[in-house]
Each structure stands twice: as C-alpha cells, then as structure tokens.
Amino acid sequence: MLKRSIRGVALLLLLGLTLYLGLSLFLYLYQSHLIYLPDIPSRAIGATPTRIGLDYESVTLTTDDGITLDGWFVPHSKSRATLLFFHGNAGNISHRLESLKLFHQLGLAVLIIDYRGYGRSGGRPSEAGIYRDAEAAWRYLTEERKIPPRRILLYGRSFGGAVAGYLASRHQALGVVLESTFTSAPDLAGELYPWLPVRWLIRFDYDTRSRLQAIRMPVMVIHSHQDDLIPYHHGQTLYAEAEPPKRFLELNGSHNHGIESNASRYRQELDGFIAFCLRQKPQGFSSNSPPE
C-alpha cells in the first residue's frame, strides 16, 4: 500500500514537472507571439486621418536592412515641433487617430509609423529590427524633411516607450515622453509569470531603464497608478532613473484608458512639457476650453 502511494505521488510530481517544462518550452519558442500583436484587433488599415479632419501624407520608409515601412506624416500649419510617435505592441497606425488629433491640437506635426510586420509594413518584428525601424523614422525626419533634431519630440506609448527610449539614448532630440512604459521586458515578464524562470527564457531586453542613463534631454514619464497591464512602479522607477530635467504625470484609469480618463490634465501637462522644452509659454488649455 505504501509503495503504491509513493508511486502515485511520484507520477503526480513527474506529470507536474512535465507540464512545467512544457509550458516553459512553449514560452521560450512562442514568446514573440506574446509580445508582438499586430493582428489585434486587426492588421488592416481601417481608417486614415481624414476621418478626423486632418490632412496627411502617406510615407514609405526603407530601413537599412531593406524592410519597407508604412506611415503617415500629419503636418501642422503652425507647428511648434514635430512629434515622432511610437505606438504600443498591438494594432497599427489606424488605431491611433485620437492621439493624432490630440497632438495636432497641441500644435504638433506628427510622424507615426508601423513597425515591421505591423499594418502594411513588410518583414517580421524583432527587437533589433524594430530599433532599425526607429532609426529609419529618425533619418526620414532629419535627412529627408530636414527637421532639426532639437525640434523633434520623441513619444512612446507602452511598448513604444522602449523604442522611444532606445532612440533617445542615441540621438539628441527636443525631449522624450514615456507613457505607460515598462522598465524592461524581463522585469515585466517576471511579474506576469512569477512561477516560471522567465529571466532565463526570455530573448528580449527592451531595457528602457538602463538607457535612461544615456539620455541627455528633458524626460516626461506618464503612468496611471491603476494601470492593469504595466504596474505603476515601472513608471516610478523610470522617473527615478531619469536625469533632470524631468517631469512625472500620474494618471487614473486602466492601461488603455488612462489618457481619456484624464484628458484635460493630460493635455495641460503635455502642453507645459512641450513649452518647457521649447522655452515657450504654455498654450494654457483649460478643462472646459479644449484646443481647436
């Protein structure tokens, strides 16, 4: 009877170990499908800035490894600066129309691109490849459009914050905004899957925290203390690691709805940050008088 019980426990332990190793192997082999989500909600370009009343130019970029990227340049007749926008890890540029509208209201021209493997961009996403995509967008603004680097504001949302942080560590721009961004991919993955040896398995770094040490421009960190995807302490850590001058904007609401839940204050604080970077006076938006 005792031997039978020991054998049963051993089988259960073996089954548990097999499941654990199988799950670890799945995470190792398919982690790119967990990080890059171009098909959620869709890879199709469902709308353009004309839907929100904005003129735009279709932009085609070529990276230094030959990948063709799709994007939009949204001009502004009285541009304060040009914002280079890196979106999150899901969807494509057509899902960011409300952001384009808000940036336009703030007096900014905007370049937004789809990473390789997203929207109509070619190739397949990878960390090294997406950094090349960011460099291609920078070259387009500085070399083709002849925009001075000190008139370019880098802006990264969520996953895009890691991309903006990478670019800011390599080029001197007007400033950089990190919205709802993680400190690094291993840090976040370790919190999402604490029961797995994630730090041994993960093949991605996206180490925004370490890159902050090389950034020599104004930094704005935006994060909600109710963020349900990337915990608030990631934003706190990024702010602590950033060199002055720097600003922190605390929001309310979930990861995907923090901006709309704090629209007026977000607009005012971002306007103030832009004005600080440009040494201008803020445009002075108020909660009951949104910009035209």
Short mmCIF file of C-alpha atoms in Angstrom, two decimals:
data_model
loop_
_atom_site.label_atom_id
_atom_site.label_comp_id
_atom_site.label_asym_id
_atom_site.label_seq_id
_atom_site.Cartn_x
_atom_site.Cartn_y
_atom_site.Cartn_z
CA MET A 1 0.00 0.00 0.00
CA LEU A 2 2.81 2.40 0.92
CA LYS A 3 4.71 1.61 -2.27
CA ARG A 4 1.56 2.27 -4.29
CA SER A 5 1.11 5.65 -2.60
CA ILE A 6 4.74 6.61 -3.20
CA ARG A 7 4.42 5.58 -6.83
CA GLY A 8 1.29 7.72 -7.18
CA VAL A 9 2.99 10.77 -5.68
CA ALA A 10 5.98 10.24 -7.94
CA LEU A 11 3.74 10.07 -11.00
CA LEU A 12 1.99 13.27 -9.97
CA LEU A 13 5.34 15.01 -9.46
CA LEU A 14 6.55 13.77 -12.83
CA LEU A 15 3.36 14.96 -14.50
CA GLY A 16 3.69 18.37 -12.83
CA LEU A 17 7.33 18.66 -13.87
CA THR A 18 6.45 17.67 -17.44
CA LEU A 19 3.71 20.31 -17.60
CA TYR A 20 6.05 22.92 -16.11
CA LEU A 21 8.81 22.16 -18.59
CA GLY A 22 6.31 22.07 -21.45
CA LEU A 23 4.93 25.47 -20.52
CA SER A 24 8.45 26.85 -20.21
CA LEU A 25 9.34 25.47 -23.64
CA PHE A 26 6.17 26.97 -25.12
CA LEU A 27 7.04 30.37 -23.63
CA TYR A 28 10.58 30.16 -24.98
CA LEU A 29 9.56 29.16 -28.51
CA TYR A 30 6.48 31.35 -28.92
CA GLN A 31 7.32 34.41 -26.85
CA SER A 32 7.41 36.66 -29.90
CA HIS A 33 3.71 35.87 -30.43
CA LEU A 34 3.04 37.06 -26.88
CA ILE A 35 4.96 40.31 -27.32
CA TYR A 36 4.07 41.37 -30.88
CA LEU A 37 0.32 41.56 -31.57
CA PRO A 38 -0.12 43.20 -35.00
CA ASP A 39 -3.37 41.31 -35.66
CA ILE A 40 -5.14 42.56 -32.52
CA PRO A 41 -7.67 43.92 -33.28
CA SER A 42 -6.64 43.80 -36.95
CA ARG A 43 -3.68 44.29 -39.23
CA ALA A 44 -5.88 46.06 -41.79
CA ILE A 45 -5.70 49.86 -42.07
CA GLY A 46 -9.28 50.67 -41.16
CA ALA A 47 -9.18 54.47 -41.35
CA THR A 48 -6.94 57.43 -42.10
CA PRO A 49 -6.54 60.88 -40.51
CA THR A 50 -9.11 62.28 -42.94
CA ARG A 51 -11.75 60.62 -40.75
CA ILE A 52 -10.90 63.12 -38.00
CA GLY A 53 -10.50 66.04 -40.37
CA LEU A 54 -6.69 66.03 -40.68
CA ASP A 55 -4.64 66.26 -43.83
CA TYR A 56 -1.81 63.75 -44.05
CA GLU A 57 0.87 62.37 -46.32
CA SER A 58 1.41 58.66 -46.80
CA VAL A 59 5.03 57.85 -46.02
CA THR A 60 7.08 54.86 -47.15
CA LEU A 61 10.40 54.30 -45.42
CA THR A 62 13.16 51.80 -46.11
CA THR A 63 15.27 50.53 -43.25
CA ASP A 64 18.99 49.86 -43.50
CA ASP A 65 18.23 46.13 -43.81
CA GLY A 66 15.83 46.69 -46.71
CA ILE A 67 12.44 46.48 -44.98
CA THR A 68 9.67 48.77 -46.25
CA LEU A 69 7.68 50.58 -43.57
CA ASP A 70 4.32 52.31 -43.85
CA GLY A 71 3.47 55.51 -42.02
CA TRP A 72 1.76 58.88 -42.03
CA PHE A 73 3.10 62.39 -41.72
CA VAL A 74 0.43 64.74 -40.36
CA PRO A 75 1.56 68.34 -40.96
CA HIS A 76 0.58 71.41 -38.97
CA SER A 77 0.37 74.88 -40.49
CA LYS A 78 1.79 76.49 -37.33
CA SER A 79 3.88 73.66 -35.98
CA ARG A 80 5.60 74.16 -32.62
CA ALA A 81 7.62 70.98 -33.17
CA THR A 82 7.35 67.56 -34.79
CA LEU A 83 6.39 64.54 -32.71
CA LEU A 84 7.75 61.11 -33.64
CA PHE A 85 5.18 58.67 -32.27
CA PHE A 86 5.88 55.01 -31.46
CA HIS A 87 2.68 53.12 -30.66
CA GLY A 88 2.09 50.06 -28.50
CA ASN A 89 2.54 46.39 -29.33
CA ALA A 90 -0.97 45.75 -30.70
CA GLY A 91 -2.78 47.02 -33.78
CA ASN A 92 -1.48 49.62 -36.20
CA ILE A 93 -1.39 53.33 -37.01
CA SER A 94 -5.09 53.43 -37.92
CA HIS A 95 -5.96 52.66 -34.29
CA ARG A 96 -4.23 55.86 -33.07
CA LEU A 97 -6.40 58.53 -34.68
CA GLU A 98 -7.49 60.09 -31.37
CA SER A 99 -3.85 60.50 -30.38
CA LEU A 100 -3.08 62.17 -33.72
CA LYS A 101 -5.98 64.55 -33.16
CA LEU A 102 -4.79 65.47 -29.67
CA PHE A 103 -1.19 66.02 -30.82
CA HIS A 104 -2.46 68.22 -33.65
CA GLN A 105 -4.47 70.27 -31.14
CA LEU A 106 -1.25 70.79 -29.21
CA GLY A 107 0.31 72.41 -32.27
CA LEU A 108 2.47 69.47 -33.34
CA ALA A 109 3.20 67.90 -36.69
CA VAL A 110 3.36 64.12 -36.29
CA LEU A 111 5.14 61.20 -37.90
CA ILE A 112 3.68 57.82 -36.96
CA ILE A 113 4.97 54.55 -38.40
CA ASP A 114 4.02 50.91 -38.25
CA TYR A 115 6.81 48.61 -37.11
CA ARG A 116 7.90 45.80 -39.39
CA GLY A 117 5.20 43.14 -39.50
CA TYR A 118 2.50 45.63 -38.48
CA GLY A 119 -0.18 47.16 -40.71
CA ARG A 120 1.16 47.46 -44.25
CA SER A 121 4.82 47.35 -43.23
CA GLY A 122 6.89 44.46 -44.51
CA GLY A 123 9.06 42.00 -42.62
CA ARG A 124 8.63 40.32 -39.27
CA PRO A 125 9.03 42.05 -35.90
CA SER A 126 12.17 41.57 -33.83
CA GLU A 127 13.90 43.71 -31.24
CA ALA A 128 16.90 44.57 -33.42
CA GLY A 129 14.60 45.11 -36.39
CA ILE A 130 12.26 47.48 -34.58
CA TYR A 131 15.23 49.57 -33.45
CA ARG A 132 16.17 49.80 -37.14
CA ASP A 133 12.62 50.94 -37.86
CA ALA A 134 13.04 53.73 -35.31
CA GLU A 135 16.31 54.79 -36.90
CA ALA A 136 14.66 54.88 -40.33
CA ALA A 137 11.94 57.19 -38.97
CA TRP A 138 14.60 59.45 -37.44
CA ARG A 139 16.53 59.64 -40.71
CA TYR A 140 13.34 60.46 -42.60
CA LEU A 141 12.63 63.46 -40.37
CA THR A 142 16.18 64.76 -40.07
CA GLU A 143 17.54 63.97 -43.54
CA GLU A 144 14.58 63.96 -45.92
CA ARG A 145 12.37 66.56 -44.25
CA LYS A 146 15.39 68.49 -42.87
CA ILE A 147 13.78 68.94 -39.45
CA PRO A 148 16.40 69.95 -36.85
CA PRO A 149 16.79 67.25 -34.16
CA ARG A 150 16.08 69.85 -31.46
CA ARG A 151 12.61 70.31 -32.98
CA ILE A 152 11.69 66.62 -32.75
CA LEU A 153 9.84 65.31 -29.70
CA LEU A 154 10.08 61.54 -29.20
CA TYR A 155 6.95 59.91 -27.80
CA GLY A 156 6.49 56.25 -26.91
CA ARG A 157 3.32 54.65 -25.58
CA SER A 158 3.52 51.38 -23.64
CA PHE A 159 5.79 49.08 -25.71
CA GLY A 160 6.60 52.11 -27.86
CA GLY A 161 8.24 53.75 -24.85
CA ALA A 162 11.05 51.20 -25.09
CA VAL A 163 11.51 52.17 -28.74
CA ALA A 164 11.48 55.90 -27.98
CA GLY A 165 13.91 55.32 -25.11
CA TYR A 166 16.29 53.49 -27.43
CA LEU A 167 16.24 56.34 -29.95
CA ALA A 168 16.63 58.99 -27.22
CA SER A 169 19.74 57.23 -25.94
CA ARG A 170 21.35 57.52 -29.39
CA HIS A 171 20.24 60.93 -30.65
CA GLN A 172 19.77 64.36 -29.13
CA ALA A 173 16.18 65.46 -29.62
CA LEU A 174 13.87 68.10 -28.13
CA GLY A 175 12.68 65.74 -25.41
CA VAL A 176 11.20 62.29 -24.82
CA VAL A 177 7.86 61.17 -23.37
CA LEU A 178 7.46 57.67 -21.92
CA GLU A 179 3.81 56.85 -21.41
CA SER A 180 2.76 53.67 -19.56
CA THR A 181 6.15 52.11 -20.27
CA PHE A 182 7.85 49.12 -18.60
CA THR A 183 11.37 49.22 -17.18
CA SER A 184 12.43 46.20 -19.24
CA ALA A 185 10.85 43.17 -20.89
CA PRO A 186 12.39 40.70 -18.38
CA ASP A 187 11.15 42.82 -15.45
CA LEU A 188 7.58 42.84 -16.74
CA ALA A 189 7.57 39.20 -17.84
CA GLY A 190 8.87 38.14 -14.43
CA GLU A 191 5.89 39.86 -12.81
CA LEU A 192 3.36 38.45 -15.26
CA TYR A 193 4.70 34.88 -14.97
CA PRO A 194 6.30 34.66 -11.50
CA TRP A 195 6.04 30.87 -11.42
CA LEU A 196 8.26 30.44 -14.48
CA PRO A 197 12.03 31.01 -14.91
CA VAL A 198 11.28 33.90 -17.24
CA ARG A 199 14.64 35.65 -16.92
CA TRP A 200 16.36 32.52 -18.21
CA LEU A 201 13.87 32.06 -21.04
CA ILE A 202 13.17 35.50 -22.42
CA ARG A 203 15.02 36.54 -25.56
CA PHE A 204 14.05 40.21 -25.45
CA ASP A 205 15.52 43.08 -23.46
CA TYR A 206 13.75 46.34 -24.36
CA ASP A 207 15.64 47.76 -21.41
CA THR A 208 14.31 51.29 -21.07
CA ARG A 209 15.63 51.74 -17.54
CA SER A 210 19.29 51.24 -18.43
CA ARG A 211 19.00 53.52 -21.47
CA LEU A 212 17.81 56.41 -19.34
CA GLN A 213 21.37 56.78 -18.08
CA ALA A 214 22.44 57.85 -21.59
CA ILE A 215 19.54 60.24 -22.25
CA ARG A 216 20.50 63.90 -22.06
CA MET A 217 17.27 65.74 -22.81
CA PRO A 218 14.08 66.57 -20.90
CA VAL A 219 12.13 63.44 -19.94
CA MET A 220 8.43 63.16 -19.15
CA VAL A 221 7.10 59.95 -17.61
CA ILE A 222 3.34 59.33 -17.66
CA HIS A 223 1.77 56.44 -15.79
CA SER A 224 -1.51 55.51 -14.12
CA HIS A 225 -1.42 54.12 -10.61
CA GLN A 226 -4.36 51.93 -11.73
CA ASP A 227 -2.56 50.51 -14.77
CA ASP A 228 -3.76 46.92 -15.09
CA LEU A 229 -1.07 45.78 -17.51
CA ILE A 230 2.18 47.56 -16.64
CA PRO A 231 2.29 48.23 -12.88
CA TYR A 232 2.66 51.79 -11.66
CA HIS A 233 6.04 51.15 -10.06
CA HIS A 234 7.57 50.77 -13.53
CA GLY A 235 6.79 54.42 -14.20
CA GLN A 236 8.11 55.41 -10.77
CA THR A 237 11.36 53.56 -11.42
CA LEU A 238 11.83 55.12 -14.85
CA TYR A 239 11.29 58.57 -13.39
CA ALA A 240 13.78 57.88 -10.59
CA GLU A 241 16.41 56.69 -13.10
CA ALA A 242 15.97 59.64 -15.48
CA GLU A 243 18.37 62.56 -15.30
CA PRO A 244 16.94 66.07 -14.75
CA PRO A 245 15.16 67.93 -16.14
CA LYS A 246 12.24 65.55 -15.80
CA ARG A 247 8.53 65.51 -15.07
CA PHE A 248 6.10 62.88 -13.84
CA LEU A 249 2.39 62.83 -14.60
CA GLU A 250 0.27 60.43 -12.56
CA LEU A 251 -2.98 59.37 -14.21
CA ASN A 252 -6.05 57.44 -13.12
CA GLY A 253 -7.64 54.63 -15.08
CA SER A 254 -6.60 51.45 -16.82
CA HIS A 255 -3.68 50.93 -19.16
CA ASN A 256 -5.72 51.64 -22.29
CA HIS A 257 -7.99 54.35 -20.89
CA GLY A 258 -5.76 56.47 -18.69
CA ILE A 259 -5.50 59.30 -21.22
CA GLU A 260 -9.21 59.61 -21.91
CA SER A 261 -9.95 59.46 -18.17
CA ASN A 262 -7.62 62.43 -17.60
CA ALA A 263 -7.91 64.22 -20.94
CA SER A 264 -7.83 67.83 -19.73
CA ARG A 265 -4.99 67.41 -17.25
CA TYR A 266 -3.03 65.27 -19.70
CA ARG A 267 -3.37 67.96 -22.36
CA GLN A 268 -2.29 70.70 -19.98
CA GLU A 269 0.71 68.81 -18.62
CA LEU A 270 1.93 67.70 -22.04
CA ASP A 271 1.49 71.26 -23.32
CA GLY A 272 3.55 72.50 -20.39
CA PHE A 273 6.29 69.96 -21.07
CA ILE A 274 6.45 70.92 -24.75
CA ALA A 275 6.59 74.60 -23.80
CA PHE A 276 9.39 73.89 -21.32
CA CYS A 277 11.40 72.03 -23.96
CA LEU A 278 10.88 74.88 -26.43
CA ARG A 279 11.32 77.58 -23.80
CA GLN A 280 7.86 78.86 -24.69
CA LYS A 281 4.81 79.82 -22.71
CA PRO A 282 2.20 77.03 -22.48
CA GLN A 283 -0.85 77.44 -24.67
CA GLY A 284 -2.91 77.31 -21.49
CA PHE A 285 -5.63 74.80 -22.24
CA SER A 286 -8.34 74.52 -19.61
CA SER A 287 -10.70 71.66 -18.83
CA ASN A 288 -13.72 73.49 -20.25
CA SER A 289 -11.96 75.00 -23.25
CA PRO A 290 -10.29 72.33 -25.38
CA PRO A 291 -7.93 73.49 -28.12
CA GLU A 292 -9.24 73.91 -31.62
#
